Amino acid sequence: MGSRQITEKSLAMLRSLPRISLANLRDNPGSRKNNKRGRGQYGGDKHGAGNKGSNQRQNYMRLGYETGNNPFYLRMPHESYYKGHHHRREYPPISLLQLQKLIDTDRVDIDKPIDIASIVKSGLYHFFPDQKHFGVNLTDEGADIFAAKINIEVQWASEQVIAAIEKNGGVITTAYYDPHSLLLLKNPKKFFETGQAIPRRMIPPPDAIEYYTSAEMRGYLADPEKISEDRLRLAQKYGYELPVLENDSNYSMLCERKDPRQIFYGLEPGWVVNLKDKCILKPKDEELLRFYAS
């Protein structure tokens, strides 16, 4: 075949082929290589665990810890606030405004007593007992627009919050839960699936006894008569008329309380909840009954 014929054949081929554009450009076969090598794709041999120290051992330092010999609370000893900060209990806040939104959107049922399990079930409140979170701190934001009549149990509340709830005819109680009890309240279904008996709630530590036995703070260990007196005192202080609970149609619901050793409403310590058969198993042995008694 002569050079002229080759030229004409090449021109004819070019006329029949589509025009070159970004849409039909391709790499030559074998020009690209995939260098991915699994967990060692960046050339290391530590599998993402670092070289030395906590990274290598996957033993991470506690919250608030600083490397070195002098953490910040020792570098500034004149600040007494820093002393023992990593041992303090934390109470993630939820405001009265947020609580009113949960009630208005039917995420919380006000016809039943409200506790931390009800608030967590709404899906809009999160706390982590393994990070020293000890429950709900109800704050006074939105106290002037809060209008629900509820029976609520929280772990921390101020005087303004107590007044805002009792002004509407509601009842508030502050109660202590140990970390293990809080884990159960955070995810009851997960605990019930284990088939274990419901444990007893622990009593408050010495530095929290005063708060939870105080009638002013509506502590769950306080004298009911002193609480009634303080309800009247608070109403006089803030200038509202205290509703009479005995005349309320929901009096039985508003007066419902947990036992100091009880974790769940309607479930006693020692009971086993069987989700598969949808039944509750109760202990009958006298020794177990004495052990789980309050």
mmCIF file of C-alpha atoms in Angstrom:
data_model
loop_
_atom_site.group_PDB
_atom_site.id
_atom_site.type_symbol
_atom_site.label_atom_id
_atom_site.label_comp_id
_atom_site.label_asym_id
_atom_site.label_seq_id
_atom_site.Cartn_x
_atom_site.Cartn_y
_atom_site.Cartn_z
ATOM 1 C CA MET A 1 0.000 0.000 0.000
ATOM 2 C CA GLY A 2 1.466 3.354 -1.040
ATOM 3 C CA SER A 3 1.865 6.373 1.157
ATOM 4 C CA ARG A 4 -0.981 8.132 -0.699
ATOM 5 C CA GLN A 5 -3.396 5.316 0.039
ATOM 6 C CA ILE A 6 -2.341 5.312 3.716
ATOM 7 C CA THR A 7 -2.973 9.047 3.917
ATOM 8 C CA GLU A 8 -6.428 8.779 2.324
ATOM 9 C CA LYS A 9 -7.381 5.869 4.590
ATOM 10 C CA SER A 10 -6.286 7.847 7.666
ATOM 11 C CA LEU A 11 -8.290 10.917 6.563
ATOM 12 C CA ALA A 12 -11.357 8.763 5.947
ATOM 13 C CA MET A 13 -11.005 7.245 9.404
ATOM 14 C CA LEU A 14 -10.758 10.701 10.997
ATOM 15 C CA ARG A 15 -13.933 11.824 9.157
ATOM 16 C CA SER A 16 -15.871 8.860 10.546
ATOM 17 C CA LEU A 17 -14.632 9.193 14.150
ATOM 18 C CA PRO A 18 -16.257 11.686 16.607
ATOM 19 C CA ARG A 19 -14.485 14.923 17.395
ATOM 20 C CA ILE A 20 -12.096 14.888 20.384
ATOM 21 C CA SER A 21 -13.566 16.478 23.531
ATOM 22 C CA LEU A 22 -13.313 16.218 27.330
ATOM 23 C CA ALA A 23 -16.212 13.767 27.231
ATOM 24 C CA ASN A 24 -14.371 11.096 25.240
ATOM 25 C CA LEU A 25 -10.815 11.463 26.513
ATOM 26 C CA ARG A 26 -9.544 8.357 28.304
ATOM 27 C CA ASP A 27 -6.277 7.350 29.930
ATOM 28 C CA ASN A 28 -4.134 4.759 28.265
ATOM 29 C CA PRO A 29 -4.783 1.262 29.580
ATOM 30 C CA GLY A 30 -2.614 0.524 32.613
ATOM 31 C CA SER A 31 -1.484 4.143 33.086
ATOM 32 C CA ARG A 32 -3.271 4.492 36.468
ATOM 33 C CA LYS A 33 -2.450 2.286 39.417
ATOM 34 C CA ASN A 34 -4.355 1.810 42.696
ATOM 35 C CA ASN A 35 -1.771 2.041 45.460
ATOM 36 C CA LYS A 36 -4.214 1.390 48.312
ATOM 37 C CA ARG A 37 -2.829 -1.152 50.748
ATOM 38 C CA GLY A 38 -5.569 -1.543 53.341
ATOM 39 C CA ARG A 39 -4.754 -0.305 56.860
ATOM 40 C CA GLY A 40 -1.136 0.303 55.892
ATOM 41 C CA GLN A 41 -2.043 2.436 52.905
ATOM 42 C CA TYR A 42 0.163 5.347 53.993
ATOM 43 C CA GLY A 43 3.262 3.232 54.399
ATOM 44 C CA GLY A 44 3.111 2.894 58.175
ATOM 45 C CA ASP A 45 3.320 -0.289 60.217
ATOM 46 C CA LYS A 46 1.493 0.870 63.360
ATOM 47 C CA HIS A 47 -2.041 0.390 62.015
ATOM 48 C CA GLY A 48 -3.157 3.849 63.082
ATOM 49 C CA ALA A 49 -2.101 3.403 66.706
ATOM 50 C CA GLY A 50 0.804 5.854 66.707
ATOM 51 C CA ASN A 51 4.322 5.343 67.983
ATOM 52 C CA LYS A 52 4.489 5.682 71.767
ATOM 53 C CA GLY A 53 2.409 6.326 74.856
ATOM 54 C CA SER A 54 -1.387 6.310 75.063
ATOM 55 C CA ASN A 55 -1.946 6.232 71.298
ATOM 56 C CA GLN A 56 0.052 3.029 70.958
ATOM 57 C CA ARG A 57 -1.677 1.350 73.905
ATOM 58 C CA GLN A 58 -5.135 2.785 73.219
ATOM 59 C CA ASN A 59 -5.207 3.878 76.871
ATOM 60 C CA TYR A 60 -6.383 7.464 76.595
ATOM 61 C CA MET A 61 -5.978 9.986 79.395
ATOM 62 C CA ARG A 62 -8.942 10.983 81.525
ATOM 63 C CA LEU A 63 -11.072 14.039 80.768
ATOM 64 C CA GLY A 64 -9.445 17.289 81.832
ATOM 65 C CA TYR A 65 -5.962 15.788 82.159
ATOM 66 C CA GLU A 66 -3.024 17.784 80.855
ATOM 67 C CA THR A 67 0.302 16.254 79.936
ATOM 68 C CA GLY A 68 3.320 17.339 81.927
ATOM 69 C CA ASN A 69 3.919 17.577 85.640
ATOM 70 C CA ASN A 70 1.853 20.700 86.353
ATOM 71 C CA PRO A 71 -1.803 20.681 85.275
ATOM 72 C CA PHE A 72 -3.596 24.007 85.182
ATOM 73 C CA TYR A 73 -5.297 23.608 88.568
ATOM 74 C CA LEU A 74 -1.858 23.206 90.192
ATOM 75 C CA ARG A 75 -0.248 26.042 88.232
ATOM 76 C CA MET A 76 -2.906 28.429 89.601
ATOM 77 C CA PRO A 77 -3.498 27.224 93.176
ATOM 78 C CA HIS A 78 -5.136 30.508 94.209
ATOM 79 C CA GLU A 79 -8.174 29.562 92.092
ATOM 80 C CA SER A 80 -10.072 27.303 94.493
ATOM 81 C CA TYR A 81 -12.617 26.543 91.766
ATOM 82 C CA TYR A 82 -10.137 24.277 90.014
ATOM 83 C CA LYS A 83 -9.532 22.045 93.021
ATOM 84 C CA GLY A 84 -10.940 18.573 92.401
ATOM 85 C CA HIS A 85 -12.653 19.680 89.187
ATOM 86 C CA HIS A 86 -12.370 16.226 87.611
ATOM 87 C CA HIS A 87 -14.309 14.649 90.493
ATOM 88 C CA ARG A 88 -17.289 17.011 90.331
ATOM 89 C CA ARG A 89 -20.714 15.909 89.219
ATOM 90 C CA GLU A 90 -22.074 17.525 86.052
ATOM 91 C CA TYR A 91 -25.727 18.095 85.205
ATOM 92 C CA PRO A 92 -26.377 18.750 81.485
ATOM 93 C CA PRO A 93 -28.992 21.524 81.299
ATOM 94 C CA ILE A 94 -32.422 21.628 79.751
ATOM 95 C CA SER A 95 -34.468 24.826 80.028
ATOM 96 C CA LEU A 96 -38.147 25.343 80.792
ATOM 97 C CA LEU A 97 -38.459 26.726 77.254
ATOM 98 C CA GLN A 98 -37.130 23.478 75.759
ATOM 99 C CA LEU A 99 -39.352 21.456 78.078
ATOM 100 C CA GLN A 100 -42.394 23.449 76.949
ATOM 101 C CA LYS A 101 -41.490 22.713 73.321
ATOM 102 C CA LEU A 102 -41.258 18.998 74.095
ATOM 103 C CA ILE A 103 -44.702 19.148 75.688
ATOM 104 C CA ASP A 104 -46.238 21.180 72.832
ATOM 105 C CA THR A 105 -44.899 18.725 70.234
ATOM 106 C CA ASP A 106 -46.190 15.694 72.206
ATOM 107 C CA ARG A 107 -42.710 14.339 72.816
ATOM 108 C CA VAL A 108 -43.415 14.286 76.566
ATOM 109 C CA ASP A 109 -46.695 13.076 78.077
ATOM 110 C CA ILE A 110 -47.811 15.389 80.905
ATOM 111 C CA ASP A 111 -50.566 12.982 81.996
ATOM 112 C CA LYS A 112 -47.842 10.827 83.567
ATOM 113 C CA PRO A 113 -44.976 11.711 85.918
ATOM 114 C CA ILE A 114 -41.917 12.947 84.036
ATOM 115 C CA ASP A 115 -38.444 11.751 84.935
ATOM 116 C CA ILE A 116 -35.094 11.590 83.166
ATOM 117 C CA ALA A 117 -36.176 8.478 81.235
ATOM 118 C CA SER A 118 -39.142 10.399 79.740
ATOM 119 C CA ILE A 119 -36.925 13.328 78.746
ATOM 120 C CA VAL A 120 -34.278 11.089 77.151
ATOM 121 C CA LYS A 121 -37.008 9.177 75.289
ATOM 122 C CA SER A 122 -37.928 12.423 73.489
ATOM 123 C CA GLY A 123 -34.654 12.108 71.554
ATOM 124 C CA LEU A 124 -33.699 15.756 72.105
ATOM 125 C CA TYR A 125 -31.780 15.451 75.364
ATOM 126 C CA HIS A 126 -28.496 13.598 75.711
ATOM 127 C CA PHE A 127 -26.315 12.849 78.692
ATOM 128 C CA PHE A 128 -23.429 10.468 79.324
ATOM 129 C CA PRO A 129 -23.161 8.856 82.777
ATOM 130 C CA ASP A 130 -19.668 7.551 81.992
ATOM 131 C CA GLN A 131 -18.508 11.183 81.686
ATOM 132 C CA LYS A 132 -19.668 12.176 85.188
ATOM 133 C CA HIS A 133 -23.095 13.350 84.021
ATOM 134 C CA PHE A 134 -25.523 12.857 86.891
ATOM 135 C CA GLY A 135 -28.818 13.852 85.320
ATOM 136 C CA VAL A 136 -30.966 16.840 84.411
ATOM 137 C CA ASN A 137 -30.359 20.438 85.422
ATOM 138 C CA LEU A 138 -33.627 22.287 84.761
ATOM 139 C CA THR A 139 -32.812 25.958 84.081
ATOM 140 C CA ASP A 140 -35.103 29.001 84.282
ATOM 141 C CA GLU A 141 -34.891 30.130 80.641
ATOM 142 C CA GLY A 142 -38.497 30.527 79.490
ATOM 143 C CA ALA A 143 -39.912 30.583 83.035
ATOM 144 C CA ASP A 144 -42.239 33.472 82.123
ATOM 145 C CA ILE A 145 -43.935 31.488 79.310
ATOM 146 C CA PHE A 146 -43.982 28.046 80.887
ATOM 147 C CA ALA A 147 -47.640 27.019 81.237
ATOM 148 C CA ALA A 148 -47.756 23.241 81.713
ATOM 149 C CA LYS A 149 -49.011 21.496 84.851
ATOM 150 C CA ILE A 150 -46.620 18.620 85.384
ATOM 151 C CA ASN A 151 -45.185 16.251 87.953
ATOM 152 C CA ILE A 152 -41.471 16.251 87.154
ATOM 153 C CA GLU A 153 -38.414 14.726 88.774
ATOM 154 C CA VAL A 154 -35.006 16.253 87.989
ATOM 155 C CA GLN A 155 -31.587 16.138 89.576
ATOM 156 C CA TRP A 156 -30.931 19.873 89.959
ATOM 157 C CA ALA A 157 -33.172 22.956 89.914
ATOM 158 C CA SER A 158 -33.091 26.561 91.086
ATOM 159 C CA GLU A 159 -35.666 28.449 93.143
ATOM 160 C CA GLN A 160 -36.974 30.277 90.050
ATOM 161 C CA VAL A 161 -37.624 26.961 88.280
ATOM 162 C CA ILE A 162 -39.467 25.554 91.306
ATOM 163 C CA ALA A 163 -41.637 28.674 91.495
ATOM 164 C CA ALA A 164 -42.461 28.571 87.752
ATOM 165 C CA ILE A 165 -43.674 24.948 87.977
ATOM 166 C CA GLU A 166 -45.625 25.288 91.235
ATOM 167 C CA LYS A 167 -47.292 28.480 90.008
ATOM 168 C CA ASN A 168 -49.050 26.400 87.312
ATOM 169 C CA GLY A 169 -50.204 23.806 89.842
ATOM 170 C CA GLY A 170 -47.369 21.395 89.111
ATOM 171 C CA VAL A 171 -44.991 19.505 91.363
ATOM 172 C CA ILE A 172 -41.214 19.195 91.150
ATOM 173 C CA THR A 173 -38.843 16.839 92.972
ATOM 174 C CA THR A 174 -35.062 16.721 92.949
ATOM 175 C CA ALA A 175 -33.689 13.177 93.217
ATOM 176 C CA TYR A 176 -30.249 11.597 93.136
ATOM 177 C CA TYR A 177 -29.305 8.664 90.884
ATOM 178 C CA ASP A 178 -26.031 6.815 90.967
ATOM 179 C CA PRO A 179 -24.188 6.297 87.629
ATOM 180 C CA HIS A 180 -25.364 2.688 87.243
ATOM 181 C CA SER A 181 -29.008 3.711 87.715
ATOM 182 C CA LEU A 182 -28.567 6.493 85.153
ATOM 183 C CA LEU A 183 -27.238 3.997 82.602
ATOM 184 C CA LEU A 184 -30.426 1.958 83.098
ATOM 185 C CA LEU A 185 -32.635 5.041 82.699
ATOM 186 C CA LYS A 186 -30.799 6.107 79.561
ATOM 187 C CA ASN A 187 -31.534 2.840 77.752
ATOM 188 C CA PRO A 188 -34.047 0.685 79.693
ATOM 189 C CA LYS A 189 -34.697 -1.691 76.801
ATOM 190 C CA LYS A 190 -31.042 -2.652 76.548
ATOM 191 C CA PHE A 191 -30.983 -3.481 80.250
ATOM 192 C CA PHE A 192 -34.249 -5.454 80.194
ATOM 193 C CA GLU A 193 -32.912 -7.581 77.324
ATOM 194 C CA THR A 194 -30.104 -8.815 79.584
ATOM 195 C CA GLY A 195 -32.655 -10.539 81.845
ATOM 196 C CA GLN A 196 -31.164 -9.105 85.041
ATOM 197 C CA ALA A 197 -33.153 -8.074 88.092
ATOM 198 C CA ILE A 198 -33.702 -4.340 88.546
ATOM 199 C CA PRO A 199 -31.162 -3.151 91.140
ATOM 200 C CA ARG A 200 -31.751 -0.743 94.006
ATOM 201 C CA ARG A 201 -30.940 2.916 93.606
ATOM 202 C CA MET A 202 -28.009 4.000 95.769
ATOM 203 C CA ILE A 203 -28.299 6.731 98.404
ATOM 204 C CA PRO A 204 -26.628 10.127 97.766
ATOM 205 C CA PRO A 205 -22.948 10.601 98.702
ATOM 206 C CA PRO A 206 -22.171 12.673 101.835
ATOM 207 C CA ASP A 207 -21.605 15.923 99.909
ATOM 208 C CA ALA A 208 -25.053 15.678 98.271
ATOM 209 C CA ILE A 209 -27.137 14.610 101.273
ATOM 210 C CA GLU A 210 -27.822 18.193 102.348
ATOM 211 C CA TYR A 211 -29.229 19.162 98.950
ATOM 212 C CA TYR A 212 -31.525 16.151 98.551
ATOM 213 C CA THR A 213 -32.869 16.409 102.119
ATOM 214 C CA SER A 214 -33.662 20.115 101.716
ATOM 215 C CA ALA A 215 -37.343 21.104 101.537
ATOM 216 C CA GLU A 216 -36.371 24.356 99.785
ATOM 217 C CA MET A 217 -34.810 22.359 96.936
ATOM 218 C CA ARG A 218 -37.761 19.887 96.972
ATOM 219 C CA GLY A 219 -35.411 17.007 97.772
ATOM 220 C CA TYR A 220 -36.850 13.526 97.539
ATOM 221 C CA LEU A 221 -35.582 12.765 101.059
ATOM 222 C CA ALA A 222 -37.096 15.910 102.616
ATOM 223 C CA ASP A 223 -39.955 15.980 105.130
ATOM 224 C CA PRO A 224 -43.295 16.296 103.209
ATOM 225 C CA GLU A 225 -44.699 18.681 105.827
ATOM 226 C CA LYS A 226 -41.736 21.022 105.454
ATOM 227 C CA ILE A 227 -42.157 20.892 101.673
ATOM 228 C CA SER A 228 -45.805 21.991 102.029
ATOM 229 C CA GLU A 229 -44.736 24.896 104.238
ATOM 230 C CA ASP A 230 -42.020 25.926 101.792
ATOM 231 C CA ARG A 231 -44.452 25.777 98.850
ATOM 232 C CA LEU A 232 -46.568 28.415 100.614
ATOM 233 C CA ARG A 233 -43.520 30.499 101.519
ATOM 234 C CA LEU A 234 -42.293 30.493 97.909
ATOM 235 C CA ALA A 235 -45.719 31.538 96.624
ATOM 236 C CA GLN A 236 -45.743 34.503 99.011
ATOM 237 C CA LYS A 237 -42.201 35.444 98.009
ATOM 238 C CA TYR A 238 -42.934 35.491 94.251
ATOM 239 C CA GLY A 239 -46.480 36.836 94.583
ATOM 240 C CA TYR A 240 -48.669 34.128 93.064
ATOM 241 C CA GLU A 241 -51.607 32.191 94.425
ATOM 242 C CA LEU A 242 -50.658 28.605 95.198
ATOM 243 C CA PRO A 243 -53.122 26.150 93.601
ATOM 244 C CA VAL A 244 -54.643 23.575 95.941
ATOM 245 C CA LEU A 245 -53.448 20.152 94.828
ATOM 246 C CA GLU A 246 -56.241 18.309 96.668
ATOM 247 C CA ASN A 247 -58.845 19.961 94.426
ATOM 248 C CA ASP A 248 -57.088 19.005 91.195
ATOM 249 C CA SER A 249 -58.570 16.267 88.993
ATOM 250 C CA ASN A 250 -55.057 14.822 88.487
ATOM 251 C CA TYR A 251 -54.263 14.771 92.197
ATOM 252 C CA SER A 252 -53.215 11.100 92.222
ATOM 253 C CA MET A 253 -50.781 11.657 89.319
ATOM 254 C CA LEU A 254 -49.329 14.818 90.864
ATOM 255 C CA CYS A 255 -48.707 13.024 94.164
ATOM 256 C CA GLU A 256 -47.013 10.001 92.620
ATOM 257 C CA ARG A 257 -43.431 9.567 93.817
ATOM 258 C CA LYS A 258 -40.715 6.984 93.436
ATOM 259 C CA ASP A 259 -39.404 5.117 96.427
ATOM 260 C CA PRO A 260 -35.873 6.306 97.371
ATOM 261 C CA ARG A 261 -34.569 2.907 96.188
ATOM 262 C CA GLN A 262 -36.724 2.762 93.047
ATOM 263 C CA ILE A 263 -35.362 3.503 89.559
ATOM 264 C CA PHE A 264 -38.361 3.106 87.201
ATOM 265 C CA TYR A 265 -41.947 4.206 87.717
ATOM 266 C CA GLY A 266 -44.142 1.165 88.283
ATOM 267 C CA LEU A 267 -41.228 -1.280 88.605
ATOM 268 C CA GLU A 268 -39.795 -2.321 91.947
ATOM 269 C CA PRO A 269 -36.182 -3.356 92.661
ATOM 270 C CA GLY A 270 -35.746 -7.101 92.258
ATOM 271 C CA TRP A 271 -38.288 -7.495 89.455
ATOM 272 C CA VAL A 272 -37.221 -8.990 86.126
ATOM 273 C CA VAL A 273 -38.835 -7.634 82.948
ATOM 274 C CA ASN A 274 -39.216 -10.352 80.302
ATOM 275 C CA LEU A 275 -39.603 -8.563 76.968
ATOM 276 C CA LYS A 276 -39.936 -11.793 74.984
ATOM 277 C CA ASP A 277 -42.931 -13.127 76.905
ATOM 278 C CA LYS A 278 -44.101 -9.615 77.873
ATOM 279 C CA CYS A 279 -44.351 -10.377 81.542
ATOM 280 C CA ILE A 280 -42.757 -9.358 84.845
ATOM 281 C CA LEU A 281 -41.142 -11.866 87.186
ATOM 282 C CA LYS A 282 -41.256 -10.971 90.889
ATOM 283 C CA PRO A 283 -39.108 -12.547 93.618
ATOM 284 C CA LYS A 284 -40.835 -14.699 96.230
ATOM 285 C CA ASP A 285 -37.893 -15.783 98.346
ATOM 286 C CA GLU A 286 -37.927 -14.035 101.729
ATOM 287 C CA GLU A 287 -34.192 -13.359 101.650
ATOM 288 C CA LEU A 288 -34.500 -11.602 98.273
ATOM 289 C CA LEU A 289 -37.493 -9.625 99.491
ATOM 290 C CA ARG A 290 -35.496 -8.400 102.491
ATOM 291 C CA PHE A 291 -32.516 -7.555 100.278
ATOM 292 C CA TYR A 292 -34.525 -5.450 97.809
ATOM 293 C CA ALA A 293 -36.728 -3.832 100.471
ATOM 294 C CA SER A 294 -36.254 -0.092 100.855
#
